[in-house]
PDB file of C-alpha atoms in Angstrom:
ATOM      1  CA  MET A  21       0.000   0.000   0.000  1.00  0.00           C
ATOM      2  CA  THR A  22       1.415   3.307  -1.112  1.00  0.00           C
ATOM      3  CA  GLU A  23       1.219   6.806   0.292  1.00  0.00           C
ATOM      4  CA  ILE A  24       0.112   9.176  -2.433  1.00  0.00           C
ATOM      5  CA  ASP A  25       1.401  12.627  -3.283  1.00  0.00           C
ATOM      6  CA  ALA A  26      -0.791  15.585  -4.199  1.00  0.00           C
ATOM      7  CA  LYS A  27       0.111  15.472  -7.915  1.00  0.00           C
ATOM      8  CA  ILE A  28      -1.081  11.889  -8.359  1.00  0.00           C
ATOM      9  CA  ASP A  29      -4.062  12.451  -6.058  1.00  0.00           C
ATOM     10  CA  ALA A  30      -5.193  15.315  -8.297  1.00  0.00           C
ATOM     11  CA  LEU A  31      -5.055  13.113 -11.435  1.00  0.00           C
ATOM     12  CA  VAL A  32      -7.551  10.576 -10.074  1.00  0.00           C
ATOM     13  CA  PRO A  33     -11.093  11.995 -10.287  1.00  0.00           C
ATOM     14  CA  ALA A  34     -12.746   9.803  -7.620  1.00  0.00           C
ATOM     15  CA  TRP A  35     -11.765   7.313  -4.938  1.00  0.00           C
ATOM     16  CA  LEU A  36     -13.536   4.476  -3.137  1.00  0.00           C
ATOM     17  CA  HIS A  37     -12.937   3.044   0.330  1.00  0.00           C
ATOM     18  CA  LEU A  38     -12.411  -0.709   0.610  1.00  0.00           C
ATOM     19  CA  PRO A  39     -15.747  -1.374   2.398  1.00  0.00           C
ATOM     20  CA  ASP A  40     -17.573   0.420  -0.447  1.00  0.00           C
ATOM     21  CA  ILE A  41     -15.777  -1.744  -3.014  1.00  0.00           C
ATOM     22  CA  ALA A  42     -16.642  -4.873  -1.043  1.00  0.00           C
ATOM     23  CA  GLU A  43     -20.302  -3.862  -1.134  1.00  0.00           C
ATOM     24  CA  MET A  44     -20.173  -3.150  -4.880  1.00  0.00           C
ATOM     25  CA  LEU A  45     -18.515  -6.503  -5.607  1.00  0.00           C
ATOM     26  CA  ASP A  46     -20.713  -8.299  -3.058  1.00  0.00           C
ATOM     27  CA  VAL A  47     -17.693  -9.765  -1.260  1.00  0.00           C
ATOM     28  CA  GLU A  48     -16.082  -9.405   2.162  1.00  0.00           C
ATOM     29  CA  VAL A  49     -13.567  -6.591   2.743  1.00  0.00           C
ATOM     30  CA  THR A  50     -10.912  -9.273   3.221  1.00  0.00           C
ATOM     31  CA  ARG A  51     -11.455 -10.311  -0.421  1.00  0.00           C
ATOM     32  CA  VAL A  52     -10.880  -6.718  -1.577  1.00  0.00           C
ATOM     33  CA  ARG A  53      -7.664  -6.631   0.470  1.00  0.00           C
ATOM     34  CA  GLN A  54      -6.661  -9.886  -1.251  1.00  0.00           C
ATOM     35  CA  LEU A  55      -7.271  -8.317  -4.681  1.00  0.00           C
ATOM     36  CA  VAL A  56      -4.926  -5.498  -3.666  1.00  0.00           C
ATOM     37  CA  LYS A  57      -2.333  -7.941  -2.340  1.00  0.00           C
ATOM     38  CA  GLU A  58      -2.529  -9.980  -5.564  1.00  0.00           C
ATOM     39  CA  GLY A  59      -1.961  -6.837  -7.631  1.00  0.00           C
ATOM     40  CA  GLN A  60      -5.385  -6.808  -9.282  1.00  0.00           C
ATOM     41  CA  LEU A  61      -6.169  -3.418  -7.709  1.00  0.00           C
ATOM     42  CA  ILE A  62      -4.030  -0.550  -6.444  1.00  0.00           C
ATOM     43  CA  ALA A  63      -4.876   0.884  -3.030  1.00  0.00           C
ATOM     44  CA  VAL A  64      -3.192   3.929  -1.528  1.00  0.00           C
ATOM     45  CA  ARG A  65      -3.413   5.684   1.809  1.00  0.00           C
ATOM     46  CA  ARG A  66      -4.991   9.102   1.455  1.00  0.00           C
ATOM     47  CA  GLY A  67      -7.170  11.624   3.173  1.00  0.00           C
ATOM     48  CA  GLU A  68      -7.135  12.931   6.698  1.00  0.00           C
ATOM     49  CA  ASN A  69      -7.430   9.468   8.259  1.00  0.00           C
ATOM     50  CA  ARG A  70      -4.954   7.860   5.813  1.00  0.00           C
ATOM     51  CA  THR A  71      -7.510   5.219   4.859  1.00  0.00           C
ATOM     52  CA  LEU A  72      -6.881   2.776   2.036  1.00  0.00           C
ATOM     53  CA  GLN A  73      -8.640   3.862  -1.120  1.00  0.00           C
ATOM     54  CA  VAL A  74      -8.843   2.639  -4.716  1.00  0.00           C
ATOM     55  CA  PRO A  75      -9.560   4.762  -7.809  1.00  0.00           C
ATOM     56  CA  ALA A  76     -13.269   4.521  -8.624  1.00  0.00           C
ATOM     57  CA  ALA A  77     -12.353   4.127 -12.310  1.00  0.00           C
ATOM     58  CA  PHE A  78     -11.031   0.638 -11.509  1.00  0.00           C
ATOM     59  CA  LEU A  79     -14.590  -0.623 -10.961  1.00  0.00           C
ATOM     60  CA  ASP A  80     -17.364  -1.077 -13.459  1.00  0.00           C
ATOM     61  CA  GLY A  81     -20.559  -1.576 -11.497  1.00  0.00           C
ATOM     62  CA  ASN A  82     -20.157  -4.861  -9.655  1.00  0.00           C
ATOM     63  CA  LYS A  83     -16.827  -5.944 -11.137  1.00  0.00           C
ATOM     64  CA  VAL A  84     -13.227  -4.857 -11.628  1.00  0.00           C
ATOM     65  CA  VAL A  85     -12.688  -3.182 -15.011  1.00  0.00           C
ATOM     66  CA  LYS A  86     -11.779  -5.739 -17.652  1.00  0.00           C
ATOM     67  CA  GLY A  87      -8.087  -5.657 -18.565  1.00  0.00           C
ATOM     68  CA  LEU A  88      -6.976  -3.782 -15.448  1.00  0.00           C
ATOM     69  CA  ALA A  89      -5.218  -6.716 -13.768  1.00  0.00           C
ATOM     70  CA  GLY A  90      -3.274  -7.590 -16.928  1.00  0.00           C
ATOM     71  CA  THR A  91      -2.253  -3.971 -17.443  1.00  0.00           C
ATOM     72  CA  LEU A  92      -1.070  -3.683 -13.836  1.00  0.00           C
ATOM     73  CA  THR A  93       0.965  -6.882 -14.281  1.00  0.00           C
ATOM     74  CA  LEU A  94       2.655  -5.490 -17.401  1.00  0.00           C
ATOM     75  CA  LEU A  95       3.508  -2.251 -15.607  1.00  0.00           C
ATOM     76  CA  ARG A  96       4.829  -4.101 -12.537  1.00  0.00           C
ATOM     77  CA  ASP A  97       6.981  -6.251 -14.812  1.00  0.00           C
ATOM     78  CA  ASP A  98       8.478  -2.968 -16.054  1.00  0.00           C
ATOM     79  CA  HIS A  99       9.259  -2.102 -12.403  1.00  0.00           C
ATOM     80  CA  PHE A 100       6.617   0.618 -12.079  1.00  0.00           C
ATOM     81  CA  THR A 101       5.725   1.560  -8.523  1.00  0.00           C
ATOM     82  CA  ASP A 102       2.057   1.842  -7.550  1.00  0.00           C
ATOM     83  CA  GLU A 103       2.364   5.616  -7.739  1.00  0.00           C
ATOM     84  CA  GLU A 104       3.945   5.491 -11.215  1.00  0.00           C
ATOM     85  CA  MET A 105       1.198   3.133 -12.406  1.00  0.00           C
ATOM     86  CA  LEU A 106      -1.483   5.511 -11.152  1.00  0.00           C
ATOM     87  CA  GLU A 107       0.241   8.441 -12.859  1.00  0.00           C
ATOM     88  CA  TRP A 108       0.462   6.529 -16.151  1.00  0.00           C
ATOM     89  CA  LEU A 109      -3.123   5.260 -15.973  1.00  0.00           C
ATOM     90  CA  PHE A 110      -4.603   8.689 -15.234  1.00  0.00           C
ATOM     91  CA  THR A 111      -2.445  10.893 -17.490  1.00  0.00           C
ATOM     92  CA  SER A 112      -4.004  11.811 -20.807  1.00  0.00           C
ATOM     93  CA  ASP A 113      -2.577  10.039 -23.850  1.00  0.00           C
ATOM     94  CA  PRO A 114      -3.522  11.803 -27.113  1.00  0.00           C
ATOM     95  CA  SER A 115      -2.937   8.589 -29.072  1.00  0.00           C
ATOM     96  CA  LEU A 116      -5.756   6.772 -27.224  1.00  0.00           C
ATOM     97  CA  PRO A 117      -7.457   9.468 -26.836  1.00  0.00           C
ATOM     98  CA  GLY A 118      -8.081  10.051 -23.150  1.00  0.00           C
ATOM     99  CA  THR A 119      -6.342   8.323 -20.287  1.00  0.00           C
ATOM    100  CA  PRO A 120      -5.440   4.628 -20.194  1.00  0.00           C
ATOM    101  CA  ALA A 121      -7.916   4.250 -17.299  1.00  0.00           C
ATOM    102  CA  GLN A 122     -10.712   5.691 -19.466  1.00  0.00           C
ATOM    103  CA  ALA A 123      -9.750   3.405 -22.344  1.00  0.00           C
ATOM    104  CA  LEU A 124      -9.904   0.358 -20.058  1.00  0.00           C
ATOM    105  CA  SER A 125     -13.375   1.351 -18.860  1.00  0.00           C
ATOM    106  CA  GLU A 126     -14.447   1.715 -22.512  1.00  0.00           C
ATOM    107  CA  ASN A 127     -13.299  -1.862 -23.251  1.00  0.00           C
ATOM    108  CA  ARG A 128     -10.223  -0.724 -25.193  1.00  0.00           C
ATOM    109  CA  GLY A 129      -7.844  -2.815 -23.102  1.00  0.00           C
ATOM    110  CA  THR A 130      -5.870  -4.124 -26.073  1.00  0.00           C
ATOM    111  CA  GLU A 131      -4.782  -0.584 -26.972  1.00  0.00           C
ATOM    112  CA  VAL A 132      -3.812   0.120 -23.364  1.00  0.00           C
ATOM    113  CA  LYS A 133      -1.825  -3.109 -23.020  1.00  0.00           C
ATOM    114  CA  ARG A 134      -0.021  -2.372 -26.295  1.00  0.00           C
ATOM    115  CA  ARG A 135       1.111   0.985 -24.900  1.00  0.00           C
ATOM    116  CA  ALA A 136       2.103  -0.591 -21.583  1.00  0.00           C
ATOM    117  CA  GLN A 137       4.215  -3.185 -23.403  1.00  0.00           C
ATOM    118  CA  ALA A 138       5.861  -0.438 -25.465  1.00  0.00           C
ATOM    119  CA  LEU A 139       7.106   1.153 -22.241  1.00  0.00           C
ATOM    120  CA  ALA A 140       9.422  -1.817 -21.742  1.00  0.00           C
ATOM    121  CA  VAL A 141      11.160  -1.328 -25.084  1.00  0.00           C
TER     122      VAL A 141
END
């Protein structure tokens, strides 16, 4: 779990607390923590109480956005930190267009993964 700086915090439009995610996914909070531990979600400490929070863009109704876990794996393989992954996912990319996070939510995961793989070259 990462502490987040103001620059990255400002890039992410909305955040969710782990109990809220558990309710959305209809699972226990421990399962959400496991998703974070497994690298399928990124959680950071933020806010006055330093609570763990996940970008709201990582969820699509009652499921994790398709392609997110694979994209996070590619970025981790390139030695990105959680903070660097958040910055990359929420920074506008004119070639997409939009941010990689938006593209994932619009089911354009192949394009996002292609760009993530290109980072390694």
